Amino acid sequence: MSRAMIVKSIQLQNYTVFEDTDLTFGQGINVFIGENATGKTHLLKLIYAACCANRQQVDFGNKIVMTMLPDEYRISRLITRKRGNHAASIRVAAVNTNSEPESYLSASFDNKTKKWNAIVKGKAAWEKKFNESSTIYIPAKEILSHSYQLSAAASVGNVRFDDTYLDIINSAKIDISMGKNPATRSALLKRIEKMTKGQVFYDVSKDEFYLMHGSSRQEFNLIAEGIKKMGLLWLLAKNGTLESGSVLFWDEPEANINPAYMSMIAELLLELQGNGVQIFLATHNYFLAKYIDIKRKARDHISFYSFYRETGKTAVNYEFSDQFSLLENNAITRTYLQIYRDELGIQI
Amino acid sequence: MMKVIHESGIDFGRFDTDKLYEIEKSKINLDIGKGIKTVEFIYLNGTDLLFVEAKATCPNPANKDSSDAKNKKYEAYFSDIAEKFIDSVSLFASIKLGRQIRTEEFGRELSEADSFRNIALKLVLVIAGAEESCLPGPKAELESRLLKWRKIWKADVVVLNRKLAKAAGISR
């Protein structure tokens, strides 16, 4: 059975800020940009939840709730808050390969739905088709250095973190090298090591992560935030989680990372995409978005989605382009241009 | 035959005249030019078709005080350049589509090319006296003003100074 999963599209009705949205995705890198509160992270988490539902033990409605954490774990709180809105629906389409027909996973709920008990359809077929595909969500905040006993504390309710944080810790702790492409993985690891200047090690007995430079090891707590983030990526590449056919979600890769590294991160993402990893990322960073555009080759599949609101409207719209510089509703380039005008004292 | 073009204190070239169209001085522009704005020249540089406009300076960040006069000057500077690129691309397309008669100054290779599918269109502004750090701003401003045209023509905006123009091989 093929390991691949390619998310093709999502249709949303009355889900958080998305009143009526239909998005089609590329098989490579899908970049979400937009001002705060335009739903970028909501969308990342929702698609992630759908990908995770490829496992028998994961309920789609429950996963949505555990990544979003609405009050009282009630999925109905995710219905768009607008007079007259009482129900929401979600439909995600995916394939193993682009030449195959799509499979669908859907969820619908209304304001009478208890907890996370959305009506889910297509789960059995979804599991059967995609159960070998791995999915990773890297949240904006670095979490490995806080991972000590975190999963246990969360499971008994002593702390509250959404599943994106708990899942990434569990993924980082996997110590099995899976996958079929050792040469590809080796090249990727070497590229990441140029930034981390070392290899990451998880000490099971201490439940702590370390960065190894030769024979010396350094606690994750003492390492720069950006290096910790790249160290996580190194772990995921090493343990085979980021192989061809997997889906990677990365919320604000630029957070806590020196802008000088944006070029390397763009190259890393392009390499992962070239290795068959479908990527969804949200960014506010001009350098990262621009470098993805600059470093791409003709064979790379890159899609840019700009999420925005029209003046006076509450619904979020989106604009698609295969080039960052051709987006009309581009909060990042608009700010970049405003800096230039402000520097000159120009008011237009 | 090779040619050097002097504009805004820069010696552009040496260009193969078979690949060159000095649009600003062309007979077509003189005939129909009233109200039409053009760049200095168009040049087929390998797989890039360059529409080149040259300026000596750009808006100066040294004076941050805002004023109406300053705003107007800024607007005029960039709208003028944008209009030059737009009109020049349109005129070039009209020549290639056979709408113009006096095309004797159109470089031979430009005339004979039956497709520019694999040629990248570059809208090039060379600001002779600008520091490199000052170039991203004009680039962002022109990209914003030319967004519709960049989408239609799949064109890129490039902003260079004297040093970068030389490094790019389009000036001496």
PDB file of C-alpha atoms in Angstrom, chain A residues 17-306:
ATOM      1  CA  VAL A  17     -13.496  32.875  10.509  1.00  0.00           C
ATOM      2  CA  PHE A  18     -14.274  30.937   7.325  1.00  0.00           C
ATOM      3  CA  GLU A  19     -17.910  31.407   6.354  1.00  0.00           C
ATOM      4  CA  ASP A  20     -17.786  29.803   2.908  1.00  0.00           C
ATOM      5  CA  THR A  21     -14.310  28.846   1.768  1.00  0.00           C
ATOM      6  CA  ASP A  22     -13.089  26.413  -0.839  1.00  0.00           C
ATOM      7  CA  LEU A  23      -9.329  25.934  -1.097  1.00  0.00           C
ATOM      8  CA  THR A  24      -7.344  23.732  -3.449  1.00  0.00           C
ATOM      9  CA  PHE A  25      -3.771  22.866  -2.479  1.00  0.00           C
ATOM     10  CA  GLY A  26      -0.584  21.983  -4.298  1.00  0.00           C
ATOM     11  CA  GLN A  27       1.416  18.833  -3.709  1.00  0.00           C
ATOM     12  CA  GLY A  28       4.508  20.831  -2.684  1.00  0.00           C
ATOM     13  CA  ILE A  29       4.795  23.873  -0.407  1.00  0.00           C
ATOM     14  CA  ASN A  30       1.588  25.732   0.467  1.00  0.00           C
ATOM     15  CA  VAL A  31       2.391  29.080   2.084  1.00  0.00           C
ATOM     16  CA  PHE A  32      -0.290  30.900   4.074  1.00  0.00           C
ATOM     17  CA  ILE A  33       0.178  34.609   4.682  1.00  0.00           C
ATOM     18  CA  GLY A  34      -2.152  37.204   6.127  1.00  0.00           C
ATOM     19  CA  GLU A  35      -2.630  39.562   9.036  1.00  0.00           C
ATOM     20  CA  ASN A  36      -3.285  38.212  12.515  1.00  0.00           C
ATOM     21  CA  ALA A  37      -6.740  36.690  13.063  1.00  0.00           C
ATOM     22  CA  THR A  38      -7.267  35.739   9.442  1.00  0.00           C
ATOM     23  CA  GLY A  39      -7.405  32.043  10.293  1.00  0.00           C
ATOM     24  CA  LYS A  40      -4.023  30.800   9.110  1.00  0.00           C
ATOM     25  CA  THR A  41      -3.302  28.741  12.233  1.00  0.00           C
ATOM     26  CA  HIS A  42      -6.911  27.539  12.454  1.00  0.00           C
ATOM     27  CA  LEU A  43      -6.577  26.205   8.937  1.00  0.00           C
ATOM     28  CA  LEU A  44      -3.223  24.559   9.599  1.00  0.00           C
ATOM     29  CA  LYS A  45      -4.603  22.808  12.700  1.00  0.00           C
ATOM     30  CA  LEU A  46      -7.786  21.713  10.939  1.00  0.00           C
ATOM     31  CA  ILE A  47      -5.969  20.116   8.009  1.00  0.00           C
ATOM     32  CA  TYR A  48      -3.546  18.565  10.490  1.00  0.00           C
ATOM     33  CA  ALA A  49      -6.466  17.075  12.425  1.00  0.00           C
ATOM     34  CA  ALA A  50      -7.810  15.596   9.195  1.00  0.00           C
ATOM     35  CA  CYS A  51      -4.410  14.056   8.398  1.00  0.00           C
ATOM     36  CA  CYS A  52      -4.153  12.592  11.923  1.00  0.00           C
ATOM     37  CA  ALA A  53      -7.570  10.992  11.475  1.00  0.00           C
ATOM     38  CA  ASN A  54      -5.862   8.467   9.200  1.00  0.00           C
ATOM     39  CA  ARG A  55      -5.259   6.461  12.385  1.00  0.00           C
ATOM     40  CA  GLN A  56      -7.934   4.219  13.821  1.00  0.00           C
ATOM     41  CA  GLN A  57      -7.564   5.567  17.370  1.00  0.00           C
ATOM     42  CA  VAL A  58      -8.006   9.201  16.315  1.00  0.00           C
ATOM     43  CA  ASP A  59     -11.497  10.629  16.041  1.00  0.00           C
ATOM     44  CA  PHE A  60     -11.641  13.591  13.641  1.00  0.00           C
ATOM     45  CA  GLY A  61     -13.991  15.675  15.796  1.00  0.00           C
ATOM     46  CA  ASN A  62     -11.954  14.975  18.928  1.00  0.00           C
ATOM     47  CA  LYS A  63      -8.710  15.876  17.174  1.00  0.00           C
ATOM     48  CA  ILE A  64     -10.158  19.181  16.002  1.00  0.00           C
ATOM     49  CA  VAL A  65     -11.142  19.991  19.574  1.00  0.00           C
ATOM     50  CA  MET A  66      -7.833  18.876  21.073  1.00  0.00           C
ATOM     51  CA  THR A  67      -5.830  21.053  18.674  1.00  0.00           C
ATOM     52  CA  MET A  68      -8.083  24.092  19.076  1.00  0.00           C
ATOM     53  CA  LEU A  69      -9.074  23.684  22.763  1.00  0.00           C
ATOM     54  CA  PRO A  70     -12.423  25.507  22.781  1.00  0.00           C
ATOM     55  CA  ASP A  71     -14.098  25.910  26.166  1.00  0.00           C
ATOM     56  CA  GLU A  72     -15.427  22.678  27.672  1.00  0.00           C
ATOM     57  CA  TYR A  73     -14.063  20.872  24.610  1.00  0.00           C
ATOM     58  CA  ARG A  74     -17.199  21.846  22.726  1.00  0.00           C
ATOM     59  CA  ILE A  75     -16.753  21.738  18.967  1.00  0.00           C
ATOM     60  CA  SER A  76     -19.866  23.897  18.595  1.00  0.00           C
ATOM     61  CA  ARG A  77     -17.799  26.852  19.833  1.00  0.00           C
ATOM     62  CA  LEU A  78     -15.912  26.699  16.550  1.00  0.00           C
ATOM     63  CA  ILE A  79     -19.003  27.643  14.533  1.00  0.00           C
ATOM     64  CA  THR A  80     -18.547  31.104  13.009  1.00  0.00           C
ATOM     65  CA  ARG A  81     -19.880  33.607  15.537  1.00  0.00           C
ATOM     66  CA  LYS A  82     -22.503  35.353  13.486  1.00  0.00           C
ATOM     67  CA  ARG A  83     -26.229  35.826  13.992  1.00  0.00           C
ATOM     68  CA  GLY A  84     -28.098  32.982  12.352  1.00  0.00           C
ATOM     69  CA  ASN A  85     -25.128  30.621  12.178  1.00  0.00           C
ATOM     70  CA  HIS A  86     -25.997  27.386  13.916  1.00  0.00           C
ATOM     71  CA  ALA A  87     -24.029  24.776  12.018  1.00  0.00           C
ATOM     72  CA  ALA A  88     -20.645  24.196  10.447  1.00  0.00           C
ATOM     73  CA  SER A  89     -19.243  21.707   7.994  1.00  0.00           C
ATOM     74  CA  ILE A  90     -15.799  20.646   6.876  1.00  0.00           C
ATOM     75  CA  ARG A  91     -14.757  18.458   3.975  1.00  0.00           C
ATOM     76  CA  VAL A  92     -11.165  17.495   3.213  1.00  0.00           C
ATOM     77  CA  ALA A  93     -10.045  15.700   0.061  1.00  0.00           C
ATOM     78  CA  ALA A  94      -6.806  13.769  -0.338  1.00  0.00           C
ATOM     79  CA  VAL A  95      -5.127  11.266  -2.634  1.00  0.00           C
ATOM     80  CA  ASN A  96      -2.228   8.820  -2.549  1.00  0.00           C
ATOM     81  CA  THR A  97      -0.973  10.037  -5.907  1.00  0.00           C
ATOM     82  CA  ASN A  98      -2.212  12.758  -8.237  1.00  0.00           C
ATOM     83  CA  SER A  99      -3.489  10.266 -10.769  1.00  0.00           C
ATOM     84  CA  GLU A 100      -5.943   8.686  -8.337  1.00  0.00           C
ATOM     85  CA  PRO A 101      -9.507   9.703  -7.464  1.00  0.00           C
ATOM     86  CA  GLU A 102      -9.941  11.694  -4.271  1.00  0.00           C
ATOM     87  CA  SER A 103     -10.988  10.339  -0.909  1.00  0.00           C
ATOM     88  CA  TYR A 104     -13.021  12.524   1.413  1.00  0.00           C
ATOM     89  CA  LEU A 105     -13.267  13.046   5.133  1.00  0.00           C
ATOM     90  CA  SER A 106     -15.997  15.297   6.409  1.00  0.00           C
ATOM     91  CA  ALA A 107     -17.316  16.574   9.700  1.00  0.00           C
ATOM     92  CA  SER A 108     -20.467  18.514  10.467  1.00  0.00           C
ATOM     93  CA  PHE A 109     -21.767  19.871  13.751  1.00  0.00           C
ATOM     94  CA  ASP A 110     -24.212  22.376  15.106  1.00  0.00           C
ATOM     95  CA  ASN A 111     -24.796  24.250  18.337  1.00  0.00           C
ATOM     96  CA  LYS A 112     -26.511  21.205  19.837  1.00  0.00           C
ATOM     97  CA  THR A 113     -23.525  18.950  19.275  1.00  0.00           C
ATOM     98  CA  LYS A 114     -22.185  17.609  22.531  1.00  0.00           C
ATOM     99  CA  LYS A 115     -18.448  17.948  23.193  1.00  0.00           C
ATOM    100  CA  TRP A 116     -16.550  16.904  20.036  1.00  0.00           C
ATOM    101  CA  ASN A 117     -19.199  14.515  18.687  1.00  0.00           C
ATOM    102  CA  ALA A 118     -19.362  15.886  15.172  1.00  0.00           C
ATOM    103  CA  ILE A 119     -20.926  13.723  12.500  1.00  0.00           C
ATOM    104  CA  VAL A 120     -17.912  12.317  10.675  1.00  0.00           C
ATOM    105  CA  LYS A 121     -18.151  10.599   7.317  1.00  0.00           C
ATOM    106  CA  GLY A 122     -15.582   8.767   5.238  1.00  0.00           C
ATOM    107  CA  LYS A 123     -13.364   7.764   8.178  1.00  0.00           C
ATOM    108  CA  ALA A 124     -13.051   4.062   7.385  1.00  0.00           C
ATOM    109  CA  ALA A 125     -11.993   4.631   3.791  1.00  0.00           C
ATOM    110  CA  TRP A 126      -9.692   7.495   4.902  1.00  0.00           C
ATOM    111  CA  GLU A 127      -7.897   5.234   7.354  1.00  0.00           C
ATOM    112  CA  LYS A 128      -7.575   2.443   4.830  1.00  0.00           C
ATOM    113  CA  LYS A 129      -6.097   4.711   2.197  1.00  0.00           C
ATOM    114  CA  PHE A 130      -3.750   6.842   4.261  1.00  0.00           C
ATOM    115  CA  ASN A 131      -2.875   4.891   7.404  1.00  0.00           C
ATOM    116  CA  GLU A 132       0.804   4.666   6.502  1.00  0.00           C
ATOM    117  CA  SER A 133       1.317   8.367   6.008  1.00  0.00           C
ATOM    118  CA  SER A 134       2.926  10.341   8.812  1.00  0.00           C
ATOM    119  CA  THR A 135       1.945  13.870   9.738  1.00  0.00           C
ATOM    120  CA  ILE A 136       3.904  16.433  11.715  1.00  0.00           C
ATOM    121  CA  TYR A 137       2.855  19.792  13.121  1.00  0.00           C
ATOM    122  CA  ILE A 138       5.607  22.111  14.330  1.00  0.00           C
ATOM    123  CA  PRO A 139       4.006  24.832  16.471  1.00  0.00           C
ATOM    124  CA  ALA A 140       5.253  28.410  16.575  1.00  0.00           C
ATOM    125  CA  LYS A 141       6.521  28.105  20.144  1.00  0.00           C
ATOM    126  CA  GLU A 142       9.464  25.803  20.774  1.00  0.00           C
ATOM    127  CA  ILE A 143       8.388  23.056  23.152  1.00  0.00           C
ATOM    128  CA  LEU A 144      11.091  20.373  23.379  1.00  0.00           C
ATOM    129  CA  SER A 145      12.940  22.192  26.127  1.00  0.00           C
ATOM    130  CA  HIS A 146       9.743  22.100  28.221  1.00  0.00           C
ATOM    131  CA  SER A 147       8.948  18.503  27.406  1.00  0.00           C
ATOM    132  CA  TYR A 148      10.018  16.988  30.726  1.00  0.00           C
ATOM    133  CA  GLN A 149       7.054  14.996  31.971  1.00  0.00           C
ATOM    134  CA  LEU A 150       4.790  17.283  29.950  1.00  0.00           C
ATOM    135  CA  SER A 151       2.805  14.518  28.297  1.00  0.00           C
ATOM    136  CA  ALA A 152       2.118  12.849  31.655  1.00  0.00           C
ATOM    137  CA  ALA A 153       1.107  16.151  33.271  1.00  0.00           C
ATOM    138  CA  ALA A 154      -1.194  16.979  30.391  1.00  0.00           C
ATOM    139  CA  SER A 155      -2.847  13.569  30.466  1.00  0.00           C
ATOM    140  CA  VAL A 156      -3.957  14.074  34.085  1.00  0.00           C
ATOM    141  CA  GLY A 157      -5.020  17.629  33.464  1.00  0.00           C
ATOM    142  CA  ASN A 158      -2.260  19.380  35.417  1.00  0.00           C
ATOM    143  CA  VAL A 159      -1.324  21.507  32.415  1.00  0.00           C
ATOM    144  CA  ARG A 160      -3.206  22.406  29.269  1.00  0.00           C
ATOM    145  CA  PHE A 161      -1.475  22.271  25.926  1.00  0.00           C
ATOM    146  CA  ASP A 162      -3.162  21.606  22.646  1.00  0.00           C
ATOM    147  CA  ASP A 163      -2.332  18.411  20.823  1.00  0.00           C
ATOM    148  CA  THR A 164       0.058  20.079  18.377  1.00  0.00           C
ATOM    149  CA  TYR A 165       2.500  20.528  21.264  1.00  0.00           C
ATOM    150  CA  LEU A 166       1.986  17.091  22.760  1.00  0.00           C
ATOM    151  CA  ASP A 167       2.140  15.327  19.401  1.00  0.00           C
ATOM    152  CA  ILE A 168       5.400  16.973  18.382  1.00  0.00           C
ATOM    153  CA  ILE A 169       7.051  15.916  21.620  1.00  0.00           C
ATOM    154  CA  ASN A 170       5.964  12.328  21.047  1.00  0.00           C
ATOM    155  CA  SER A 171       7.177  12.437  17.458  1.00  0.00           C
ATOM    156  CA  ALA A 172      10.555  13.804  18.528  1.00  0.00           C
ATOM    157  CA  LYS A 173      10.963  10.962  21.021  1.00  0.00           C
ATOM    158  CA  ILE A 174      10.575   8.266  18.400  1.00  0.00           C
ATOM    159  CA  ASP A 175      13.882   6.471  18.214  1.00  0.00           C
ATOM    160  CA  ILE A 176      13.314   4.256  15.253  1.00  0.00           C
ATOM    161  CA  SER A 177      14.711   5.110  11.848  1.00  0.00           C
ATOM    162  CA  MET A 178      11.905   4.383   9.446  1.00  0.00           C
ATOM    163  CA  GLY A 179      11.666   4.970   5.734  1.00  0.00           C
ATOM    164  CA  LYS A 180      13.401   3.830   2.628  1.00  0.00           C
ATOM    165  CA  ASN A 181      15.690   6.667   1.626  1.00  0.00           C
ATOM    166  CA  PRO A 182      18.834   6.734   3.788  1.00  0.00           C
ATOM    167  CA  ALA A 183      20.825   8.713   1.210  1.00  0.00           C
ATOM    168  CA  THR A 184      18.155  11.411   0.951  1.00  0.00           C
ATOM    169  CA  ARG A 185      17.838  11.529   4.717  1.00  0.00           C
ATOM    170  CA  SER A 186      21.603  11.778   5.168  1.00  0.00           C
ATOM    171  CA  ALA A 187      21.813  14.790   2.838  1.00  0.00           C
ATOM    172  CA  LEU A 188      18.972  16.470   4.694  1.00  0.00           C
ATOM    173  CA  LEU A 189      20.547  15.839   8.097  1.00  0.00           C
ATOM    174  CA  LYS A 190      23.860  17.300   6.954  1.00  0.00           C
ATOM    175  CA  ARG A 191      22.089  20.420   5.726  1.00  0.00           C
ATOM    176  CA  ILE A 192      20.348  20.935   9.066  1.00  0.00           C
ATOM    177  CA  GLU A 193      23.578  20.262  10.993  1.00  0.00           C
ATOM    178  CA  LYS A 194      25.109  23.305   9.280  1.00  0.00           C
ATOM    179  CA  MET A 195      22.726  25.366  11.395  1.00  0.00           C
ATOM    180  CA  THR A 196      22.630  23.322  14.604  1.00  0.00           C
ATOM    181  CA  LYS A 197      26.368  22.579  14.626  1.00  0.00           C
ATOM    182  CA  GLY A 198      25.542  19.288  16.278  1.00  0.00           C
ATOM    183  CA  GLN A 199      23.133  16.375  16.573  1.00  0.00           C
ATOM    184  CA  VAL A 200      20.141  16.057  18.861  1.00  0.00           C
ATOM    185  CA  PHE A 201      19.876  13.302  21.413  1.00  0.00           C
ATOM    186  CA  TYR A 202      16.907  12.281  23.546  1.00  0.00           C
ATOM    187  CA  ASP A 203      17.891  10.853  26.908  1.00  0.00           C
ATOM    188  CA  VAL A 204      15.086   8.428  27.766  1.00  0.00           C
ATOM    189  CA  SER A 205      16.196   8.031  31.385  1.00  0.00           C
ATOM    190  CA  LYS A 206      16.041  11.777  32.016  1.00  0.00           C
ATOM    191  CA  ASP A 207      13.236  12.514  29.573  1.00  0.00           C
ATOM    192  CA  GLU A 208      15.273  15.453  28.288  1.00  0.00           C
ATOM    193  CA  PHE A 209      16.694  16.534  24.935  1.00  0.00           C
ATOM    194  CA  TYR A 210      20.329  17.503  24.369  1.00  0.00           C
ATOM    195  CA  LEU A 211      22.435  18.906  21.569  1.00  0.00           C
ATOM    196  CA  MET A 212      25.599  16.867  21.039  1.00  0.00           C
ATOM    197  CA  HIS A 213      28.783  18.504  19.807  1.00  0.00           C
ATOM    198  CA  GLY A 214      31.220  15.656  19.459  1.00  0.00           C
ATOM    199  CA  SER A 215      31.297  14.063  22.899  1.00  0.00           C
ATOM    200  CA  SER A 216      29.938  17.029  24.847  1.00  0.00           C
ATOM    201  CA  ARG A 217      26.247  17.575  25.291  1.00  0.00           C
ATOM    202  CA  GLN A 218      24.260  20.673  26.049  1.00  0.00           C
ATOM    203  CA  GLU A 219      20.820  20.859  27.651  1.00  0.00           C
ATOM    204  CA  PHE A 220      18.119  22.124  25.348  1.00  0.00           C
ATOM    205  CA  ASN A 221      17.233  24.791  27.900  1.00  0.00           C
ATOM    206  CA  LEU A 222      20.601  26.419  27.368  1.00  0.00           C
ATOM    207  CA  ILE A 223      20.426  26.492  23.583  1.00  0.00           C
ATOM    208  CA  ALA A 224      19.213  29.377  21.426  1.00  0.00           C
ATOM    209  CA  GLU A 225      15.536  29.139  20.490  1.00  0.00           C
ATOM    210  CA  GLY A 226      16.214  28.996  16.786  1.00  0.00           C
ATOM    211  CA  ILE A 227      18.759  26.201  17.142  1.00  0.00           C
ATOM    212  CA  LYS A 228      16.290  24.191  19.235  1.00  0.00           C
ATOM    213  CA  LYS A 229      13.769  24.505  16.456  1.00  0.00           C
ATOM    214  CA  MET A 230      16.228  23.280  13.849  1.00  0.00           C
ATOM    215  CA  GLY A 231      17.252  20.523  16.240  1.00  0.00           C
ATOM    216  CA  LEU A 232      13.667  19.324  16.262  1.00  0.00           C
ATOM    217  CA  LEU A 233      13.672  19.207  12.492  1.00  0.00           C
ATOM    218  CA  TRP A 234      16.883  17.186  12.616  1.00  0.00           C
ATOM    219  CA  LEU A 235      15.236  14.648  14.936  1.00  0.00           C
ATOM    220  CA  LEU A 236      12.188  14.338  12.705  1.00  0.00           C
ATOM    221  CA  ALA A 237      14.352  13.845   9.633  1.00  0.00           C
ATOM    222  CA  LYS A 238      16.497  11.271  11.459  1.00  0.00           C
ATOM    223  CA  ASN A 239      13.663   9.163  12.786  1.00  0.00           C
ATOM    224  CA  GLY A 240      12.021   8.961   9.397  1.00  0.00           C
ATOM    225  CA  THR A 241       8.953  11.049  10.246  1.00  0.00           C
ATOM    226  CA  LEU A 242       9.701  13.483   7.435  1.00  0.00           C
ATOM    227  CA  GLU A 243       9.892  11.062   4.533  1.00  0.00           C
ATOM    228  CA  SER A 244       8.317  11.031   1.110  1.00  0.00           C
ATOM    229  CA  GLY A 245       4.540  10.857   1.394  1.00  0.00           C
ATOM    230  CA  SER A 246       4.341  12.605   4.761  1.00  0.00           C
ATOM    231  CA  VAL A 247       2.678  15.941   5.443  1.00  0.00           C
ATOM    232  CA  LEU A 248       4.426  18.699   7.387  1.00  0.00           C
ATOM    233  CA  PHE A 249       2.685  21.645   9.037  1.00  0.00           C
ATOM    234  CA  TRP A 250       4.894  24.464  10.289  1.00  0.00           C
ATOM    235  CA  ASP A 251       3.465  27.509  12.026  1.00  0.00           C
ATOM    236  CA  GLU A 252       5.753  30.531  11.675  1.00  0.00           C
ATOM    237  CA  PRO A 253       9.085  28.819  10.936  1.00  0.00           C
ATOM    238  CA  GLU A 254      10.719  32.233  11.309  1.00  0.00           C
ATOM    239  CA  ALA A 255       9.867  32.605  15.015  1.00  0.00           C
ATOM    240  CA  ASN A 256      13.036  33.118  17.049  1.00  0.00           C
ATOM    241  CA  ILE A 257      15.288  32.468  14.087  1.00  0.00           C
ATOM    242  CA  ASN A 258      17.978  34.852  12.855  1.00  0.00           C
ATOM    243  CA  PRO A 259      16.804  36.383   9.555  1.00  0.00           C
ATOM    244  CA  ALA A 260      20.146  35.379   8.064  1.00  0.00           C
ATOM    245  CA  TYR A 261      18.968  31.767   8.293  1.00  0.00           C
ATOM    246  CA  MET A 262      15.809  32.312   6.222  1.00  0.00           C
ATOM    247  CA  SER A 263      17.650  31.379   3.060  1.00  0.00           C
ATOM    248  CA  MET A 264      18.692  28.046   4.597  1.00  0.00           C
ATOM    249  CA  ILE A 265      15.196  27.346   5.884  1.00  0.00           C
ATOM    250  CA  ALA A 266      13.767  28.063   2.430  1.00  0.00           C
ATOM    251  CA  GLU A 267      16.293  25.650   0.907  1.00  0.00           C
ATOM    252  CA  LEU A 268      15.413  23.061   3.532  1.00  0.00           C
ATOM    253  CA  LEU A 269      11.717  23.338   2.780  1.00  0.00           C
ATOM    254  CA  LEU A 270      12.359  23.090  -0.947  1.00  0.00           C
ATOM    255  CA  GLU A 271      14.489  20.010  -0.401  1.00  0.00           C
ATOM    256  CA  LEU A 272      11.785  18.377   1.735  1.00  0.00           C
ATOM    257  CA  GLN A 273       9.220  19.209  -0.907  1.00  0.00           C
ATOM    258  CA  GLY A 274      11.483  17.764  -3.576  1.00  0.00           C
ATOM    259  CA  ASN A 275      11.737  14.597  -1.478  1.00  0.00           C
ATOM    260  CA  GLY A 276       7.960  14.169  -1.603  1.00  0.00           C
ATOM    261  CA  VAL A 277       6.837  15.885   1.597  1.00  0.00           C
ATOM    262  CA  GLN A 278       3.733  18.040   1.249  1.00  0.00           C
ATOM    263  CA  ILE A 279       4.172  21.177   3.352  1.00  0.00           C
ATOM    264  CA  PHE A 280       1.750  23.710   4.791  1.00  0.00           C
ATOM    265  CA  LEU A 281       3.248  26.717   6.501  1.00  0.00           C
ATOM    266  CA  ALA A 282       2.043  30.031   7.867  1.00  0.00           C
ATOM    267  CA  THR A 283       4.418  32.971   7.884  1.00  0.00           C
ATOM    268  CA  HIS A 284       4.604  36.688   8.546  1.00  0.00           C
ATOM    269  CA  ASN A 285       8.175  36.850   7.322  1.00  0.00           C
ATOM    270  CA  TYR A 286       9.094  38.680   4.117  1.00  0.00           C
ATOM    271  CA  PHE A 287      12.498  37.036   3.884  1.00  0.00           C
ATOM    272  CA  LEU A 288      11.201  33.480   4.154  1.00  0.00           C
ATOM    273  CA  ALA A 289       8.379  33.980   1.641  1.00  0.00           C
ATOM    274  CA  LYS A 290      10.703  35.782  -0.744  1.00  0.00           C
ATOM    275  CA  TYR A 291      13.481  33.202  -0.452  1.00  0.00           C
ATOM    276  CA  ILE A 292      11.044  30.379  -1.215  1.00  0.00           C
ATOM    277  CA  ASP A 293      10.154  32.304  -4.381  1.00  0.00           C
ATOM    278  CA  ILE A 294      13.772  33.025  -5.258  1.00  0.00           C
ATOM    279  CA  LYS A 295      15.285  29.599  -4.522  1.00  0.00           C
ATOM    280  CA  ARG A 296      12.595  27.551  -6.245  1.00  0.00           C
ATOM    281  CA  LYS A 297      13.289  25.621  -9.428  1.00  0.00           C
ATOM    282  CA  ALA A 298      10.873  24.991 -12.298  1.00  0.00           C
ATOM    283  CA  ARG A 299      10.142  21.491 -10.959  1.00  0.00           C
ATOM    284  CA  ASP A 300       9.087  22.778  -7.502  1.00  0.00           C
ATOM    285  CA  HIS A 301       5.396  23.095  -6.643  1.00  0.00           C
ATOM    286  CA  ILE A 302       4.841  26.265  -4.644  1.00  0.00           C
ATOM    287  CA  SER A 303       1.475  27.860  -3.842  1.00  0.00           C
ATOM    288  CA  PHE A 304       0.860  31.117  -1.969  1.00  0.00           C
ATOM    289  CA  TYR A 305      -2.434  31.900  -0.247  1.00  0.00           C
ATOM    290  CA  SER A 306      -3.102  35.326   1.143  1.00  0.00           C
TER     291      SER A 306
END
